[in-house]
Amino acid sequence: MKVLLALKRVIDPYVKIRVRADGSGVETANVKMSINPFDEIAIEEAVRLKEQGLARLTQVVSIGPEAVQENLRTALALGIDEALLVPCEQTLPALAIARVLKAIILIEKPDLVLLGKQAIDDDNNQIGQILAALLDWPQCTFASQLKVQGDSIEVTREVDGGLEILSAKLPAVVTTDLRLNTPRYASLPNIMKAKQKPLTRVSLEELGVCLTANIETLSVSAPKERKAGIRVDSVDELLDKLRHEAKVIE
Amino acid sequence: MRTLIVAEHDHQHLKSGTLSTLTAAMALKSPIDLIVIGQHCHSVVQEARSLAGVQCVIVADHEVYQSLLAENLAKLLASFAQDYTHILCPASTFGKDLLPRLAGLLECSLASDIIEIIDQDTFIRPIYAGNALATVRLKENTRLLTVRSSAFAKYTLQAETLVELRACDRVYAAEKTSLIRREESQNDRPELANAKVVVSGGRGLQNKENFALIEALADKLGAAVGASRAAVDAGFVPNDYQVGQTGKVVAPNLYIGIGISGAIQHLAGMKDSRVIVAINKDPEAPIFQIADYGLVGDLFKIIPELLSKL
């Protein structure tokens, strides 16, 4: 089985973001960037499938600026076999990203595509589902468990109010949720070894994909700041405030 | 201009997110139809037909729709797309699974998790876990939207007579996906994402056994239990308790954070709560900067006192 996953370079989840005063977006210059946390879970799952002998080859792809190389190398250090970079300086809408991934998938022909359920910057939660529709493949979103059974998979999904267990025929798209696994750290020898692993470039022109989509971000603003409230000195005072001032408990 | 709402239901009742989505749809000021897809969902249809804001309830009742899978539901919805300028669904796991797949079939763009409707093309949605708000415009013939339920009131106006019913006999089977089973959450506590009150614990609890104090307090308040990433990483509770940018984003009426310092990651997941209470022994903990009521002290003394006085 061949497994392909995608990663996105995002602002590190532990960094406090700053909205640009002109409303053009969020400041990314001189900000620590990391692999989208849900994509780290996809990397870990692919590596585990390889270790279990279920995946023959694992590939990671990213569409983004040259700096994404650093994150692709991290994925290779974590145990992914090959990396593909689609250089792109602009921010593409979800539909365009899905079209690029589809074009790559038609070339690489993976049996399983693993994607993070959402990127923590735009919080769209769309690409896996759009991609599955474009390919007419089954989708198993928000996965917390993945079992490969011959030419199908059994996926446990985290849904509101519980779990849902689906069976899907391969090839399929799976999007990862937090409980799927706990990603490992890359060891120093593996970081060194990763430098020898293949990282190939594919241009958008080669893929010949339509990048336009009919969604436009007009502005980005900061939400209303929340002000600090008051300090209370005792449990009694707290309960009194909650009962009579905030009226949130009886 | 015509709007279609995809009802979310459990074959017995409409889920409340459907009612919030209807409130949102009213802002589009065009006629609204509501589609119920499932099998043997008569009681859902009756509920839907009593909503004054709906012009027509469309029912696709067939065994192929019993499992509510995105694979075939999206195909059915795609067959309706040309009749509608807007298709809306709650931004629940159901809607988040389904509507992007529909967007893929139609090759059009979707605005996820909207919290405000400016006009028929323009919507506000949170990005960076609510640390920024994006105003987006959709230039599609059919605009697809998922709606954040907590941002819109539940629609309550009852129709005087049952609204028009239209049966749909289009059948699309899911060929590549099948449902094996559903497992409802076993605990009696409310669901974290929709709870009115959330009690969360952090590293300050020190170990798994002590976390029972948080659960006891939650049960006393009828609250859901949450946790910071630090508490999850330390193994006090499973991953699905995590409130934060990479966990669940919650906005309850009352959020009580205990032994949580307030990392950015965590604050992103709870700062839209109506009232925030922070209890921490460190007076400098960042969580106090956004808390409405802060109490500095030893949680091992404070929680038992709260339990005895509630």
Coordinates of C-alpha atoms in Angstrom, one line a residue:
Chain A
M1 CA 0.0 0.0 0.0
K2 CA 1.2 3.5 -0.8
V3 CA 0.3 6.3 1.6
L4 CA 0.3 10.0 0.7
L5 CA -0.1 12.8 3.2
A6 CA -0.1 16.5 2.9
L7 CA 1.3 19.1 5.3
K8 CA 0.7 22.8 5.8
R9 CA 3.2 25.3 7.3
V10 CA 1.3 27.4 9.9
I11 CA 2.0 29.8 12.7
D12 CA 3.1 27.8 15.7
P13 CA 0.1 27.0 17.9
Y14 CA 2.0 28.4 20.9
V15 CA 2.6 31.8 19.3
K16 CA 0.2 34.7 20.0
I17 CA -0.9 35.9 16.6
R18 CA -1.1 39.6 15.7
V19 CA -3.7 40.9 13.2
R20 CA -2.2 43.6 10.9
A21 CA -3.6 47.0 11.5
D22 CA -4.6 47.5 7.9
G23 CA -6.9 44.5 8.0
S24 CA -4.9 42.6 5.3
G25 CA -4.4 39.5 7.4
V26 CA -2.3 38.1 10.2
E27 CA 1.4 39.0 10.6
T28 CA 3.6 36.0 9.6
A29 CA 6.9 37.8 9.2
N30 CA 9.5 36.8 11.8
V31 CA 7.0 34.5 13.5
K32 CA 7.8 30.9 14.5
M33 CA 6.2 28.5 12.0
S34 CA 5.5 24.8 12.5
I35 CA 3.8 21.9 10.8
N36 CA 0.0 22.1 11.4
P37 CA -0.6 19.9 14.5
F38 CA -3.2 17.7 12.8
D39 CA -0.8 17.1 9.9
E40 CA 1.8 15.9 12.5
I41 CA -0.7 13.3 13.5
A42 CA -1.1 12.3 9.8
I43 CA 2.7 11.9 9.5
E44 CA 2.8 9.8 12.6
E45 CA 0.0 7.5 11.3
A46 CA 1.8 7.1 8.0
V47 CA 5.0 6.2 9.8
R48 CA 3.2 3.7 12.0
L49 CA 1.6 2.0 8.9
K50 CA 5.1 1.7 7.4
E51 CA 6.5 0.2 10.6
Q52 CA 3.6 -2.3 10.8
G53 CA 4.5 -3.4 7.3
L54 CA 1.2 -2.2 6.0
A55 CA 2.5 0.7 3.9
R56 CA 5.2 0.0 1.3
L57 CA 5.9 3.7 0.6
T58 CA 5.0 6.9 2.3
Q59 CA 5.1 10.3 0.6
V60 CA 4.5 13.8 2.0
V61 CA 3.5 16.7 -0.2
S62 CA 3.2 20.4 0.6
I63 CA 2.0 23.4 -1.4
G64 CA 3.7 26.5 -0.2
P65 CA 6.7 28.8 -0.1
E66 CA 10.3 27.6 -0.3
A67 CA 10.5 27.7 3.5
V68 CA 8.2 24.6 3.6
Q69 CA 11.3 22.5 2.7
E70 CA 12.2 22.8 6.4
N71 CA 8.9 21.2 7.4
L72 CA 9.1 18.5 4.7
R73 CA 12.6 17.6 6.0
T74 CA 11.1 17.3 9.5
A75 CA 8.5 14.8 8.1
L76 CA 11.3 12.9 6.4
A77 CA 13.2 12.8 9.7
L78 CA 10.1 11.4 11.4
G79 CA 10.2 8.5 9.0
I80 CA 8.4 9.5 5.8
D81 CA 10.2 8.1 2.7
E82 CA 9.8 10.8 0.1
A83 CA 8.8 14.5 -0.1
L84 CA 7.2 16.6 -2.8
L85 CA 7.2 20.3 -2.8
V86 CA 4.8 22.3 -5.0
P87 CA 6.3 25.8 -4.8
C88 CA 3.6 28.5 -4.4
E89 CA 4.1 31.9 -2.8
Q90 CA 0.4 32.9 -2.8
T91 CA -2.2 31.6 -0.4
L92 CA -4.5 29.3 -2.3
P93 CA -8.2 28.8 -1.5
A94 CA -9.3 25.3 -0.3
L95 CA -10.7 24.3 -3.7
A96 CA -7.5 25.1 -5.5
I97 CA -5.4 23.2 -2.9
A98 CA -7.7 20.2 -3.4
R99 CA -7.3 20.4 -7.1
V100 CA -3.5 20.5 -6.8
L101 CA -3.6 17.5 -4.5
K102 CA -5.9 15.6 -6.9
A103 CA -3.5 16.2 -9.8
I104 CA -0.6 14.8 -7.7
I105 CA -2.7 11.9 -6.6
L106 CA -3.5 11.0 -10.2
I107 CA 0.3 10.9 -10.9
E108 CA 1.4 9.1 -7.7
K109 CA -1.6 6.8 -7.3
P110 CA -1.6 6.3 -3.5
D111 CA -4.0 3.9 -1.9
L112 CA -4.6 6.0 1.1
V113 CA -4.5 9.8 1.6
L114 CA -4.0 11.1 5.1
L115 CA -4.8 14.8 5.8
G116 CA -5.1 16.8 9.0
K117 CA -8.8 17.5 9.6
Q118 CA -8.1 21.2 9.6
A119 CA -5.3 23.7 9.5
I120 CA -5.1 25.8 12.6
D121 CA -4.7 29.1 10.7
D122 CA -7.8 29.3 8.4
D123 CA -9.7 26.6 10.4
N124 CA -11.5 25.6 7.2
N125 CA -11.9 21.9 7.7
Q126 CA -12.6 21.4 4.0
I127 CA -9.8 20.0 2.0
G128 CA -10.0 16.3 2.7
Q129 CA -13.8 16.3 1.9
I130 CA -13.4 18.4 -1.2
L131 CA -10.6 16.2 -2.4
A132 CA -12.5 13.0 -1.8
A133 CA -15.4 14.4 -3.8
L134 CA -13.2 15.5 -6.7
L135 CA -11.7 11.9 -6.8
D136 CA -15.0 10.2 -6.1
W137 CA -13.3 8.4 -3.3
P138 CA -14.8 7.5 0.1
Q139 CA -14.0 9.9 3.0
C140 CA -13.5 9.2 6.6
T141 CA -13.2 12.5 8.5
F142 CA -12.1 13.2 12.1
A143 CA -10.5 9.8 12.5
S144 CA -9.4 8.6 16.0
Q145 CA -8.6 5.0 14.9
L146 CA -7.6 3.5 11.6
K147 CA -7.4 -0.2 10.8
V148 CA -6.3 -1.5 7.4
Q149 CA -8.1 -4.7 6.3
G150 CA -7.1 -5.9 2.9
D151 CA -8.5 -3.5 0.3
S152 CA -10.6 -1.6 2.8
I153 CA -10.2 0.4 6.0
E154 CA -12.2 0.6 9.2
V155 CA -12.1 4.0 10.7
T156 CA -13.4 5.3 14.0
R157 CA -14.6 8.8 13.7
E158 CA -15.0 11.4 16.4
V159 CA -18.5 12.8 16.0
D160 CA -20.7 15.0 18.2
G161 CA -21.9 12.9 21.0
G162 CA -19.8 9.9 20.4
L163 CA -18.0 7.7 17.9
E164 CA -19.0 6.4 14.5
I165 CA -17.2 3.4 12.9
L166 CA -17.1 3.3 9.1
S167 CA -15.9 0.8 6.6
A168 CA -14.5 2.3 3.4
K169 CA -13.0 0.8 0.2
L170 CA -9.5 1.9 -0.7
P171 CA -8.4 4.2 -2.2
A172 CA -9.8 6.6 0.4
V173 CA -9.2 9.9 2.1
V174 CA -8.9 9.9 5.9
T175 CA -8.6 13.1 7.9
T176 CA -7.0 13.0 11.4
D177 CA -8.4 14.0 14.7
L178 CA -6.4 14.5 17.9
R179 CA -6.9 11.1 19.4
L180 CA -5.6 9.1 16.5
N181 CA -2.1 9.0 17.9
T182 CA 0.6 11.0 19.7
P183 CA 3.3 12.2 17.4
R184 CA 6.9 11.3 18.1
Y185 CA 9.9 13.6 18.1
A186 CA 12.6 13.2 15.4
S187 CA 15.9 11.8 16.7
L188 CA 19.2 13.5 15.8
P189 CA 20.5 10.5 13.7
N190 CA 17.1 10.5 11.8
I191 CA 17.4 14.3 11.2
M192 CA 20.8 13.7 9.6
K193 CA 19.5 10.8 7.6
A194 CA 16.6 12.8 6.3
K195 CA 19.0 15.1 4.4
Q196 CA 19.7 12.1 2.1
K197 CA 16.0 11.3 1.4
P198 CA 14.5 12.6 -1.9
L199 CA 12.7 15.9 -1.9
T200 CA 11.3 16.6 -5.4
R201 CA 9.8 19.7 -6.8
V202 CA 6.7 19.8 -9.0
S203 CA 5.6 23.1 -10.4
L204 CA 2.0 24.3 -10.6
E205 CA 2.5 24.8 -14.3
E206 CA 3.4 21.1 -14.8
L207 CA 0.3 20.1 -12.9
G208 CA -1.8 22.5 -15.0
V209 CA -4.5 23.1 -12.4
C210 CA -7.1 25.8 -12.3
L211 CA -6.3 27.9 -9.2
T212 CA -9.1 30.4 -9.2
A213 CA -11.9 30.0 -6.8
N214 CA -14.9 32.2 -6.1
I215 CA -14.1 33.1 -2.5
E216 CA -12.3 36.2 -1.4
T217 CA -11.2 37.4 2.0
L218 CA -12.2 41.1 2.2
S219 CA -10.6 41.8 5.5
V220 CA -9.3 40.3 8.7
S221 CA -9.9 42.0 12.1
A222 CA -9.1 41.3 15.7
P223 CA -12.0 40.2 17.8
K224 CA -13.1 42.4 20.7
E225 CA -10.6 42.2 23.5
R226 CA -11.7 40.6 26.6
K227 CA -11.0 42.7 29.7
A228 CA -9.8 41.2 33.0
G229 CA -12.6 41.2 35.6
I230 CA -12.2 41.3 39.3
R231 CA -10.4 39.3 42.0
V232 CA -12.5 37.7 44.7
D233 CA -11.1 36.9 48.1
S234 CA -13.1 33.8 49.0
V235 CA -15.3 31.0 47.8
D236 CA -18.3 32.7 49.4
E237 CA -17.7 35.9 47.5
L238 CA -17.2 33.9 44.2
L239 CA -20.5 32.1 44.7
D240 CA -22.3 35.3 45.6
K241 CA -21.0 37.0 42.4
L242 CA -21.9 33.9 40.2
R243 CA -25.4 33.8 41.8
H244 CA -26.4 37.4 42.0
E245 CA -24.2 39.4 39.6
A246 CA -23.4 37.0 36.7
K247 CA -26.5 34.9 37.4
V248 CA -24.9 31.8 35.9
I249 CA -25.6 29.4 38.8
E250 CA -28.6 28.9 41.0
Chain B
M1 CA -32.9 33.9 -4.4
R2 CA -33.9 30.8 -2.4
T3 CA -32.2 29.1 0.6
L4 CA -32.0 25.4 1.4
I5 CA -31.2 24.2 5.0
V6 CA -30.0 20.7 5.4
A7 CA -31.6 19.5 8.7
E8 CA -29.4 17.7 11.2
H9 CA -31.3 15.1 13.1
D10 CA -31.1 11.7 14.8
H11 CA -34.1 10.2 13.1
Q12 CA -36.2 11.2 16.2
H13 CA -35.7 14.9 16.6
L14 CA -34.2 17.9 14.8
K15 CA -30.9 18.8 16.5
S16 CA -30.8 22.3 18.0
G17 CA -28.1 23.4 15.5
T18 CA -30.7 23.2 12.8
L19 CA -32.8 25.8 14.6
S20 CA -29.8 28.1 15.0
T21 CA -29.1 27.6 11.3
L22 CA -32.7 28.7 10.5
T23 CA -32.2 31.9 12.5
A24 CA -29.0 32.6 10.5
A25 CA -30.9 31.9 7.2
M26 CA -33.6 34.4 8.1
A27 CA -30.9 37.1 7.6
L28 CA -30.6 36.2 3.9
K29 CA -34.2 37.5 3.5
S30 CA -35.2 34.9 0.9
P31 CA -37.7 32.0 1.0
I32 CA -36.3 29.0 3.0
D33 CA -36.8 25.3 2.3
L34 CA -35.6 22.7 4.6
I35 CA -34.5 19.2 3.6
V36 CA -34.8 16.2 5.9
I37 CA -32.8 13.2 4.7
G38 CA -33.0 9.8 6.4
Q39 CA -35.1 6.8 6.9
H40 CA -38.3 6.6 9.0
C41 CA -37.9 10.2 10.2
H42 CA -41.6 11.1 10.4
S43 CA -41.2 12.8 13.8
V44 CA -38.4 15.0 12.5
V45 CA -40.5 16.0 9.5
Q46 CA -43.4 16.9 11.8
E47 CA -41.1 19.1 13.9
A48 CA -39.7 20.7 10.7
R49 CA -43.2 21.4 9.4
S50 CA -44.1 23.4 12.5
L51 CA -41.3 26.0 11.9
A52 CA -42.9 29.2 10.8
G53 CA -39.8 30.4 8.9
V54 CA -39.8 27.4 6.6
Q55 CA -41.7 27.6 3.3
C56 CA -41.4 23.9 2.2
V57 CA -40.1 20.8 3.9
I58 CA -38.5 18.4 1.4
V59 CA -38.3 14.8 2.6
A60 CA -35.9 12.2 1.2
D61 CA -36.9 9.1 3.2
H62 CA -35.2 5.9 1.9
E63 CA -33.1 3.1 3.3
V64 CA -30.1 4.3 1.5
Y65 CA -30.1 7.4 3.7
Q66 CA -30.4 5.5 7.0
S67 CA -26.6 5.8 7.8
L68 CA -26.4 9.6 7.0
L69 CA -23.2 9.2 5.1
A70 CA -21.6 12.2 3.3
E71 CA -20.8 10.1 0.2
N72 CA -24.4 9.8 -1.0
L73 CA -26.0 12.7 0.9
A74 CA -23.7 15.1 -0.9
K75 CA -24.8 13.6 -4.3
L76 CA -28.5 14.0 -3.4
L77 CA -27.9 17.7 -2.3
A78 CA -25.9 18.3 -5.5
S79 CA -29.0 17.4 -7.5
F80 CA -30.8 20.3 -5.7
A81 CA -28.1 22.9 -6.0
Q82 CA -29.2 24.7 -9.1
D83 CA -32.5 25.6 -7.5
Y84 CA -30.9 27.4 -4.6
T85 CA -28.7 30.5 -4.1
H86 CA -27.7 29.3 -0.6
I87 CA -27.3 25.9 1.0
L88 CA -26.7 26.0 4.8
C89 CA -26.0 23.3 7.4
P90 CA -24.9 23.5 11.1
A91 CA -21.2 23.5 11.5
S92 CA -21.4 20.3 13.6
T93 CA -19.3 17.2 12.7
F94 CA -22.3 16.2 10.5
G95 CA -22.2 19.5 8.5
K96 CA -18.4 19.8 8.5
D97 CA -18.3 16.3 6.9
L98 CA -21.1 16.8 4.4
L99 CA -20.9 20.4 3.1
P100 CA -17.3 20.4 1.9
R101 CA -18.0 17.2 0.0
L102 CA -20.9 18.9 -1.7
A103 CA -18.6 21.8 -2.5
G104 CA -16.2 19.3 -4.1
L105 CA -19.0 17.8 -6.2
L106 CA -20.1 21.3 -7.3
E107 CA -16.5 22.6 -7.6
C108 CA -17.5 25.7 -5.7
S109 CA -16.3 27.5 -2.6
L110 CA -17.7 27.1 0.9
A111 CA -17.5 29.5 3.9
S112 CA -17.1 27.3 7.1
D113 CA -18.3 28.0 10.5
I114 CA -19.8 31.5 9.9
I115 CA -20.8 33.6 12.9
E116 CA -22.4 36.6 11.1
I117 CA -24.2 37.3 7.8
I118 CA -23.5 40.7 6.4
D119 CA -25.4 40.3 3.1
Q120 CA -26.2 37.5 0.7
D121 CA -22.6 37.2 -0.4
T122 CA -20.6 38.3 2.6
F123 CA -20.0 36.5 5.9
I124 CA -17.8 36.7 9.0
R125 CA -16.0 33.6 10.2
P126 CA -13.4 33.0 12.9
I127 CA -9.9 32.0 12.0
Y128 CA -7.0 31.1 14.2
A129 CA -9.4 29.6 16.7
G130 CA -11.2 32.9 17.0
N131 CA -8.1 35.0 17.5
A132 CA -9.0 36.8 14.3
L133 CA -12.2 37.3 12.3
A134 CA -12.2 37.1 8.5
T135 CA -14.9 38.8 6.4
V136 CA -15.3 36.6 3.3
R137 CA -17.2 37.0 0.1
L138 CA -18.6 34.1 -2.0
K139 CA -19.1 34.8 -5.7
E140 CA -20.9 31.6 -6.5
N141 CA -24.3 30.9 -7.9
T142 CA -24.9 28.5 -5.0
R143 CA -23.3 29.8 -1.8
L144 CA -22.4 27.0 0.6
L145 CA -22.3 27.8 4.3
T146 CA -21.8 26.0 7.6
V147 CA -23.1 27.9 10.6
R148 CA -21.7 28.0 14.1
S149 CA -24.7 27.2 16.3
S150 CA -23.5 29.2 19.3
A151 CA -23.5 32.4 17.3
F152 CA -27.2 32.3 16.5
A153 CA -30.2 31.9 18.7
K154 CA -32.4 28.9 18.3
Y155 CA -35.4 29.6 16.1
T156 CA -38.6 29.2 18.1
L157 CA -41.5 30.6 16.1
Q158 CA -44.2 28.0 15.5
A159 CA -46.2 27.9 12.3
E160 CA -50.0 28.1 12.7
T161 CA -50.6 25.4 10.2
L162 CA -48.1 22.7 9.1
V163 CA -45.9 24.0 6.3
E164 CA -46.0 22.4 2.8
L165 CA -44.4 18.9 2.4
R166 CA -42.7 17.7 -0.7
A167 CA -41.5 14.1 -1.1
C168 CA -38.2 13.5 -2.9
D169 CA -37.8 10.1 -4.5
R170 CA -34.2 10.6 -5.8
V171 CA -32.1 7.6 -4.6
Y172 CA -28.3 7.7 -4.4
A173 CA -26.7 4.8 -2.7
A174 CA -23.3 5.0 -0.9
E175 CA -21.2 2.5 -2.8
K176 CA -17.8 2.8 -1.2
T177 CA -18.6 3.6 2.4
S178 CA -20.7 1.8 5.0
L179 CA -21.6 2.5 8.6
I180 CA -20.6 -0.3 10.9
R181 CA -22.0 1.2 14.1
R182 CA -22.4 4.3 16.2
E183 CA -21.4 4.5 19.9
E184 CA -23.0 7.2 21.9
S185 CA -20.9 8.7 24.6
Q186 CA -21.5 6.8 27.8
N187 CA -21.1 9.4 30.5
D188 CA -24.2 11.4 31.5
R189 CA -22.4 14.7 31.4
P190 CA -23.3 17.2 28.6
E191 CA -21.2 17.2 25.5
L192 CA -18.2 19.5 25.8
A193 CA -18.8 21.5 22.6
N194 CA -22.4 22.4 23.5
A195 CA -22.5 22.5 27.3
K196 CA -23.9 25.5 29.1
V197 CA -21.3 25.1 31.9
V198 CA -17.8 23.7 31.5
V199 CA -15.4 22.9 34.4
S200 CA -11.8 22.4 33.2
G201 CA -8.7 21.3 35.0
G202 CA -5.0 21.8 34.3
R203 CA -1.6 20.7 35.4
G204 CA -2.4 22.2 38.9
L205 CA -4.4 19.1 39.7
Q206 CA -1.0 17.2 39.8
N207 CA -2.3 13.7 39.0
K208 CA -5.0 11.6 37.5
E209 CA -6.6 10.8 40.9
N210 CA -6.9 14.4 41.8
F211 CA -8.7 15.1 38.5
A212 CA -11.8 13.4 40.1
L213 CA -12.2 16.7 42.0
I214 CA -12.9 18.5 38.7
E215 CA -15.4 15.8 37.7
A216 CA -17.2 16.0 41.1
L217 CA -17.5 19.8 40.7
A218 CA -18.7 19.4 37.1
D219 CA -21.4 16.9 38.2
K220 CA -22.5 19.2 40.9
L221 CA -23.0 22.0 38.3
G222 CA -24.4 19.7 35.6
A223 CA -21.3 20.7 33.6
A224 CA -19.1 19.2 31.0
V225 CA -15.5 18.4 31.9
G226 CA -12.6 19.9 30.0
A227 CA -8.8 20.0 30.4
S228 CA -5.8 22.0 29.3
R229 CA -3.3 20.5 26.9
A230 CA -0.9 20.2 29.8
A231 CA -3.3 18.0 31.7
V232 CA -3.9 15.9 28.6
D233 CA -0.1 15.6 28.0
A234 CA 0.5 14.6 31.6
G235 CA -2.0 11.8 31.1
F236 CA -4.6 13.0 33.6
V237 CA -7.4 12.7 31.1
P238 CA -7.9 11.5 27.5
N239 CA -7.3 13.7 24.5
D240 CA -11.0 14.4 23.8
Y241 CA -11.2 16.5 27.0
Q242 CA -8.8 19.1 25.6
V243 CA -10.1 22.6 25.3
G244 CA -7.9 24.8 23.1
Q245 CA -6.9 25.7 19.6
T246 CA -6.1 22.1 18.7
G247 CA -8.8 20.6 20.9
K248 CA -12.4 21.7 21.3
V249 CA -13.4 25.4 21.0
V250 CA -16.1 26.1 23.6
A251 CA -18.3 29.1 24.4
P252 CA -20.5 28.1 27.4
N253 CA -22.4 30.5 29.7
L254 CA -20.0 29.7 32.5
Y255 CA -16.4 28.4 32.1
I256 CA -14.5 27.5 35.3
G257 CA -10.7 27.0 34.8
I258 CA -9.0 25.4 37.7
G259 CA -5.2 24.9 38.0
I260 CA -4.8 26.2 34.4
S261 CA -2.2 28.9 33.8
G262 CA -3.8 30.0 30.5
A263 CA -1.4 29.2 27.6
I264 CA -2.4 31.0 24.4
Q265 CA -3.4 27.6 23.0
H266 CA -5.9 27.1 25.7
L267 CA -7.3 30.6 25.8
A268 CA -8.1 30.4 22.1
G269 CA -10.5 27.6 22.9
M270 CA -12.5 29.2 25.6
K271 CA -12.2 33.0 25.5
D272 CA -15.6 33.5 23.9
S273 CA -17.3 32.0 27.0
R274 CA -19.8 34.4 28.5
V275 CA -18.5 34.3 32.1
I276 CA -15.0 33.0 32.9
V277 CA -13.9 32.0 36.4
A278 CA -10.2 31.3 37.1
I279 CA -8.9 29.5 40.2
N280 CA -5.1 29.3 40.5
K281 CA -2.5 29.6 43.1
D282 CA -0.3 31.7 41.0
P283 CA -1.6 35.3 41.0
E284 CA 0.4 36.0 37.8
A285 CA -1.2 33.3 35.8
P286 CA -2.3 34.7 32.3
I287 CA -5.8 33.2 32.6
F288 CA -6.6 35.9 35.2
Q289 CA -6.2 38.5 32.4
I290 CA -9.3 37.3 30.7
A291 CA -11.3 36.0 33.7
D292 CA -14.4 37.8 34.9
Y293 CA -13.8 36.4 38.4
G294 CA -10.4 35.3 39.6
L295 CA -9.7 33.5 42.9
V296 CA -6.1 33.0 44.0
G297 CA -5.6 30.1 46.3
D298 CA -5.1 26.4 46.8
L299 CA -7.5 24.4 44.6
F300 CA -7.3 21.4 47.0
K301 CA -9.0 23.6 49.6
I302 CA -11.2 25.6 47.2
I303 CA -12.8 22.7 45.3
P304 CA -14.0 20.9 48.5
E305 CA -15.4 24.2 49.8
L306 CA -17.2 24.8 46.5
L307 CA -18.6 21.3 46.6
S308 CA -19.9 21.8 50.1
K309 CA -21.5 25.2 49.4
L310 CA -23.1 24.5 46.0

